[in-house]
């Protein structure tokens, strides 16, 4: 499908997409029009010395963009699982409950540390975590790995 989009956007069969062609291709694949700066950045990430992008470069850019999209969706999915009350934010109690289920042996001070690094203050001064401040998955993996190593050391 990505190759077909490339071919459809390469109107003059040049063998590459200009910035404008590239923007149309991104609209077709991802449903939004990238800015000039974003398009130039993606094109130059493949070949900084050109104003166009080849099929191979295009496929690489689209693959990276799709992987990033999947990653953000995975983070949002985890956030939603933690947000059991569907408030659109997480409280300290939500964090504690979630971590007790997924990393029961993780010290409470670590949970508090994670919570405090990604909180914002809401009305009334209560600390909350919004999805855009939610830690990335590598942070969770390192915490659970660290917790497992601590358990093994104590055994």
PDB file of C-alpha atoms in Angstrom:
ATOM      1  CA  UNK A   1       0.000   0.000   0.000  1.00  0.00           C
ATOM      2  CA  UNK A   2       2.806   2.461   0.875  1.00  0.00           C
ATOM      3  CA  UNK A   3       4.463   1.871  -2.497  1.00  0.00           C
ATOM      4  CA  UNK A   4       1.158   2.519  -4.240  1.00  0.00           C
ATOM      5  CA  UNK A   5       0.760   5.799  -2.342  1.00  0.00           C
ATOM      6  CA  UNK A   6       4.292   6.785  -3.374  1.00  0.00           C
ATOM      7  CA  UNK A   7       3.526   6.013  -7.022  1.00  0.00           C
ATOM      8  CA  UNK A   8       0.216   7.870  -6.896  1.00  0.00           C
ATOM      9  CA  UNK A   9       1.917  10.960  -5.463  1.00  0.00           C
ATOM     10  CA  UNK A  10       4.861  10.845  -7.891  1.00  0.00           C
ATOM     11  CA  UNK A  11       2.715  12.396 -10.615  1.00  0.00           C
ATOM     12  CA  UNK A  12       5.496  12.938 -13.163  1.00  0.00           C
ATOM     13  CA  UNK A  13       7.163   9.555 -12.494  1.00  0.00           C
ATOM     14  CA  UNK A  14      10.315  11.345 -11.341  1.00  0.00           C
ATOM     15  CA  UNK A  15      11.272   8.483  -9.013  1.00  0.00           C
ATOM     16  CA  UNK A  16      11.075  10.749  -5.967  1.00  0.00           C
ATOM     17  CA  UNK A  17       8.553  12.857  -4.111  1.00  0.00           C
ATOM     18  CA  UNK A  18       8.936  16.615  -3.788  1.00  0.00           C
ATOM     19  CA  UNK A  19       8.007  18.185  -0.462  1.00  0.00           C
ATOM     20  CA  UNK A  20       4.465  18.873  -1.683  1.00  0.00           C
ATOM     21  CA  UNK A  21       4.112  15.337  -3.076  1.00  0.00           C
ATOM     22  CA  UNK A  22       5.410  13.982   0.231  1.00  0.00           C
ATOM     23  CA  UNK A  23       2.877  16.014   2.219  1.00  0.00           C
ATOM     24  CA  UNK A  24       0.040  14.600   0.103  1.00  0.00           C
ATOM     25  CA  UNK A  25       1.363  11.068   0.695  1.00  0.00           C
ATOM     26  CA  UNK A  26       1.429  11.654   4.465  1.00  0.00           C
ATOM     27  CA  UNK A  27      -2.174  12.886   4.323  1.00  0.00           C
ATOM     28  CA  UNK A  28      -3.149   9.710   2.480  1.00  0.00           C
ATOM     29  CA  UNK A  29      -1.391   7.424   4.977  1.00  0.00           C
ATOM     30  CA  UNK A  30      -1.810   9.211   8.320  1.00  0.00           C
ATOM     31  CA  UNK A  31      -4.765  11.522   7.812  1.00  0.00           C
ATOM     32  CA  UNK A  32      -3.061  14.843   8.506  1.00  0.00           C
ATOM     33  CA  UNK A  33      -1.007  17.351   6.550  1.00  0.00           C
ATOM     34  CA  UNK A  34       2.485  17.842   7.985  1.00  0.00           C
ATOM     35  CA  UNK A  35       3.866  21.356   8.234  1.00  0.00           C
ATOM     36  CA  UNK A  36       6.645  22.500   5.893  1.00  0.00           C
ATOM     37  CA  UNK A  37       9.136  22.152   8.742  1.00  0.00           C
ATOM     38  CA  UNK A  38       7.986  18.626   9.628  1.00  0.00           C
ATOM     39  CA  UNK A  39       8.038  17.527   5.974  1.00  0.00           C
ATOM     40  CA  UNK A  40      11.517  19.002   5.438  1.00  0.00           C
ATOM     41  CA  UNK A  41      12.733  17.353   8.630  1.00  0.00           C
ATOM     42  CA  UNK A  42      11.452  13.924   7.599  1.00  0.00           C
ATOM     43  CA  UNK A  43      12.863  14.255   4.082  1.00  0.00           C
ATOM     44  CA  UNK A  44      16.266  15.486   5.281  1.00  0.00           C
ATOM     45  CA  UNK A  45      16.440  12.671   7.858  1.00  0.00           C
ATOM     46  CA  UNK A  46      16.850  10.320   4.873  1.00  0.00           C
ATOM     47  CA  UNK A  47      19.099  12.476   2.699  1.00  0.00           C
ATOM     48  CA  UNK A  48      20.077  15.944   3.919  1.00  0.00           C
ATOM     49  CA  UNK A  49      21.406  16.981   0.496  1.00  0.00           C
ATOM     50  CA  UNK A  50      18.157  16.775  -1.445  1.00  0.00           C
ATOM     51  CA  UNK A  51      14.742  18.362  -1.558  1.00  0.00           C
ATOM     52  CA  UNK A  52      12.991  15.124  -2.521  1.00  0.00           C
ATOM     53  CA  UNK A  53      12.652  11.612  -1.164  1.00  0.00           C
ATOM     54  CA  UNK A  54      13.088   8.301  -2.994  1.00  0.00           C
ATOM     55  CA  UNK A  55      10.798   5.304  -2.612  1.00  0.00           C
ATOM     56  CA  UNK A  56      13.274   3.584  -0.263  1.00  0.00           C
ATOM     57  CA  UNK A  57      13.620   6.715   1.874  1.00  0.00           C
ATOM     58  CA  UNK A  58       9.874   7.213   1.875  1.00  0.00           C
ATOM     59  CA  UNK A  59       9.280   3.648   3.051  1.00  0.00           C
ATOM     60  CA  UNK A  60      11.822   4.127   5.869  1.00  0.00           C
ATOM     61  CA  UNK A  61      10.228   7.397   7.004  1.00  0.00           C
ATOM     62  CA  UNK A  62       6.731   5.897   6.917  1.00  0.00           C
ATOM     63  CA  UNK A  63       7.923   2.845   8.884  1.00  0.00           C
ATOM     64  CA  UNK A  64       9.479   5.030  11.616  1.00  0.00           C
ATOM     65  CA  UNK A  65       6.392   7.230  11.748  1.00  0.00           C
ATOM     66  CA  UNK A  66       4.098   4.187  12.041  1.00  0.00           C
ATOM     67  CA  UNK A  67       6.276   2.736  14.834  1.00  0.00           C
ATOM     68  CA  UNK A  68       6.124   6.045  16.730  1.00  0.00           C
ATOM     69  CA  UNK A  69       2.346   6.122  16.275  1.00  0.00           C
ATOM     70  CA  UNK A  70       2.021   2.562  17.626  1.00  0.00           C
ATOM     71  CA  UNK A  71       4.247   3.462  20.583  1.00  0.00           C
ATOM     72  CA  UNK A  72       2.091   6.488  21.476  1.00  0.00           C
ATOM     73  CA  UNK A  73      -1.031   4.328  21.168  1.00  0.00           C
ATOM     74  CA  UNK A  74       0.504   1.747  23.518  1.00  0.00           C
ATOM     75  CA  UNK A  75       1.278   4.453  26.080  1.00  0.00           C
ATOM     76  CA  UNK A  76      -2.276   5.805  25.771  1.00  0.00           C
ATOM     77  CA  UNK A  77      -3.640   2.262  26.210  1.00  0.00           C
ATOM     78  CA  UNK A  78      -1.622   1.759  29.412  1.00  0.00           C
ATOM     79  CA  UNK A  79      -2.708   5.180  30.681  1.00  0.00           C
ATOM     80  CA  UNK A  80      -6.350   4.275  30.015  1.00  0.00           C
ATOM     81  CA  UNK A  81      -5.938   0.996  31.907  1.00  0.00           C
ATOM     82  CA  UNK A  82      -4.562   2.941  34.883  1.00  0.00           C
ATOM     83  CA  UNK A  83      -7.399   5.503  34.675  1.00  0.00           C
ATOM     84  CA  UNK A  84     -10.063   3.187  36.099  1.00  0.00           C
ATOM     85  CA  UNK A  85     -12.456   6.083  36.846  1.00  0.00           C
ATOM     86  CA  UNK A  86     -12.190   7.514  33.291  1.00  0.00           C
ATOM     87  CA  UNK A  87     -11.273  10.989  34.537  1.00  0.00           C
ATOM     88  CA  UNK A  88      -8.620  11.611  31.875  1.00  0.00           C
ATOM     89  CA  UNK A  89      -5.973  11.961  34.577  1.00  0.00           C
ATOM     90  CA  UNK A  90      -4.340   9.781  37.208  1.00  0.00           C
ATOM     91  CA  UNK A  91      -4.229  10.438  40.920  1.00  0.00           C
ATOM     92  CA  UNK A  92      -1.655   9.069  43.337  1.00  0.00           C
ATOM     93  CA  UNK A  93      -4.185   6.409  44.371  1.00  0.00           C
ATOM     94  CA  UNK A  94      -4.550   5.350  40.709  1.00  0.00           C
ATOM     95  CA  UNK A  95      -0.768   5.035  40.462  1.00  0.00           C
ATOM     96  CA  UNK A  96      -0.488   3.004  43.650  1.00  0.00           C
ATOM     97  CA  UNK A  97      -3.309   0.663  42.601  1.00  0.00           C
ATOM     98  CA  UNK A  98      -1.843   0.122  39.140  1.00  0.00           C
ATOM     99  CA  UNK A  99       1.686  -0.501  40.365  1.00  0.00           C
ATOM    100  CA  UNK A 100       0.474  -2.889  43.040  1.00  0.00           C
ATOM    101  CA  UNK A 101      -1.038  -4.966  40.235  1.00  0.00           C
ATOM    102  CA  UNK A 102       1.830  -4.861  37.733  1.00  0.00           C
ATOM    103  CA  UNK A 103       4.866  -4.548  40.024  1.00  0.00           C
ATOM    104  CA  UNK A 104       3.728  -5.545  43.496  1.00  0.00           C
ATOM    105  CA  UNK A 105       7.257  -5.659  44.929  1.00  0.00           C
ATOM    106  CA  UNK A 106       8.176  -2.191  43.704  1.00  0.00           C
ATOM    107  CA  UNK A 107       8.949  -0.025  46.742  1.00  0.00           C
ATOM    108  CA  UNK A 108       6.329   2.617  47.470  1.00  0.00           C
ATOM    109  CA  UNK A 109       8.980   5.330  47.419  1.00  0.00           C
ATOM    110  CA  UNK A 110       9.689   4.447  43.770  1.00  0.00           C
ATOM    111  CA  UNK A 111       5.999   4.744  42.905  1.00  0.00           C
ATOM    112  CA  UNK A 112       5.891   8.114  44.685  1.00  0.00           C
ATOM    113  CA  UNK A 113       9.022   9.220  42.818  1.00  0.00           C
ATOM    114  CA  UNK A 114       7.528   8.279  39.442  1.00  0.00           C
ATOM    115  CA  UNK A 115       4.289  10.028  40.314  1.00  0.00           C
ATOM    116  CA  UNK A 116       5.998  13.216  41.463  1.00  0.00           C
ATOM    117  CA  UNK A 117       8.166  13.450  38.325  1.00  0.00           C
ATOM    118  CA  UNK A 118       5.188  13.562  35.987  1.00  0.00           C
ATOM    119  CA  UNK A 119       2.470  15.403  37.894  1.00  0.00           C
ATOM    120  CA  UNK A 120       0.808  18.733  37.280  1.00  0.00           C
ATOM    121  CA  UNK A 121      -1.273  20.669  39.769  1.00  0.00           C
ATOM    122  CA  UNK A 122      -4.976  20.842  39.079  1.00  0.00           C
ATOM    123  CA  UNK A 123      -7.638  23.081  40.550  1.00  0.00           C
ATOM    124  CA  UNK A 124      -7.610  22.722  44.302  1.00  0.00           C
ATOM    125  CA  UNK A 125      -3.893  21.876  44.312  1.00  0.00           C
ATOM    126  CA  UNK A 126      -4.348  18.106  43.886  1.00  0.00           C
ATOM    127  CA  UNK A 127      -1.536  16.527  41.890  1.00  0.00           C
ATOM    128  CA  UNK A 128      -2.590  14.711  38.735  1.00  0.00           C
ATOM    129  CA  UNK A 129      -0.882  13.011  35.805  1.00  0.00           C
ATOM    130  CA  UNK A 130      -2.169  13.717  32.305  1.00  0.00           C
ATOM    131  CA  UNK A 131      -1.464  11.381  29.396  1.00  0.00           C
ATOM    132  CA  UNK A 132       1.073  13.783  27.837  1.00  0.00           C
ATOM    133  CA  UNK A 133       3.094  13.664  31.072  1.00  0.00           C
ATOM    134  CA  UNK A 134       2.778   9.912  31.449  1.00  0.00           C
ATOM    135  CA  UNK A 135       6.186   8.199  31.567  1.00  0.00           C
ATOM    136  CA  UNK A 136       7.319   6.327  28.502  1.00  0.00           C
ATOM    137  CA  UNK A 137       7.319   2.541  28.374  1.00  0.00           C
ATOM    138  CA  UNK A 138      11.091   2.211  28.667  1.00  0.00           C
ATOM    139  CA  UNK A 139      10.819   3.907  32.071  1.00  0.00           C
ATOM    140  CA  UNK A 140       8.224   1.339  33.206  1.00  0.00           C
ATOM    141  CA  UNK A 141      10.335  -1.514  31.873  1.00  0.00           C
ATOM    142  CA  UNK A 142      13.401  -0.231  33.724  1.00  0.00           C
ATOM    143  CA  UNK A 143      11.379   0.070  36.942  1.00  0.00           C
ATOM    144  CA  UNK A 144      10.015  -3.455  36.738  1.00  0.00           C
ATOM    145  CA  UNK A 145      13.458  -4.830  35.774  1.00  0.00           C
ATOM    146  CA  UNK A 146      14.993  -2.944  38.694  1.00  0.00           C
ATOM    147  CA  UNK A 147      12.289  -4.328  40.985  1.00  0.00           C
ATOM    148  CA  UNK A 148      12.975  -7.887  39.788  1.00  0.00           C
ATOM    149  CA  UNK A 149      16.726  -7.437  40.350  1.00  0.00           C
ATOM    150  CA  UNK A 150      16.080  -6.120  43.846  1.00  0.00           C
ATOM    151  CA  UNK A 151      13.889  -9.148  44.621  1.00  0.00           C
ATOM    152  CA  UNK A 152      16.598 -11.531  43.377  1.00  0.00           C
ATOM    153  CA  UNK A 153      19.238  -9.754  45.469  1.00  0.00           C
ATOM    154  CA  UNK A 154      17.080 -10.074  48.589  1.00  0.00           C
ATOM    155  CA  UNK A 155      16.416 -13.779  47.995  1.00  0.00           C
TER     156      UNK A 155
END
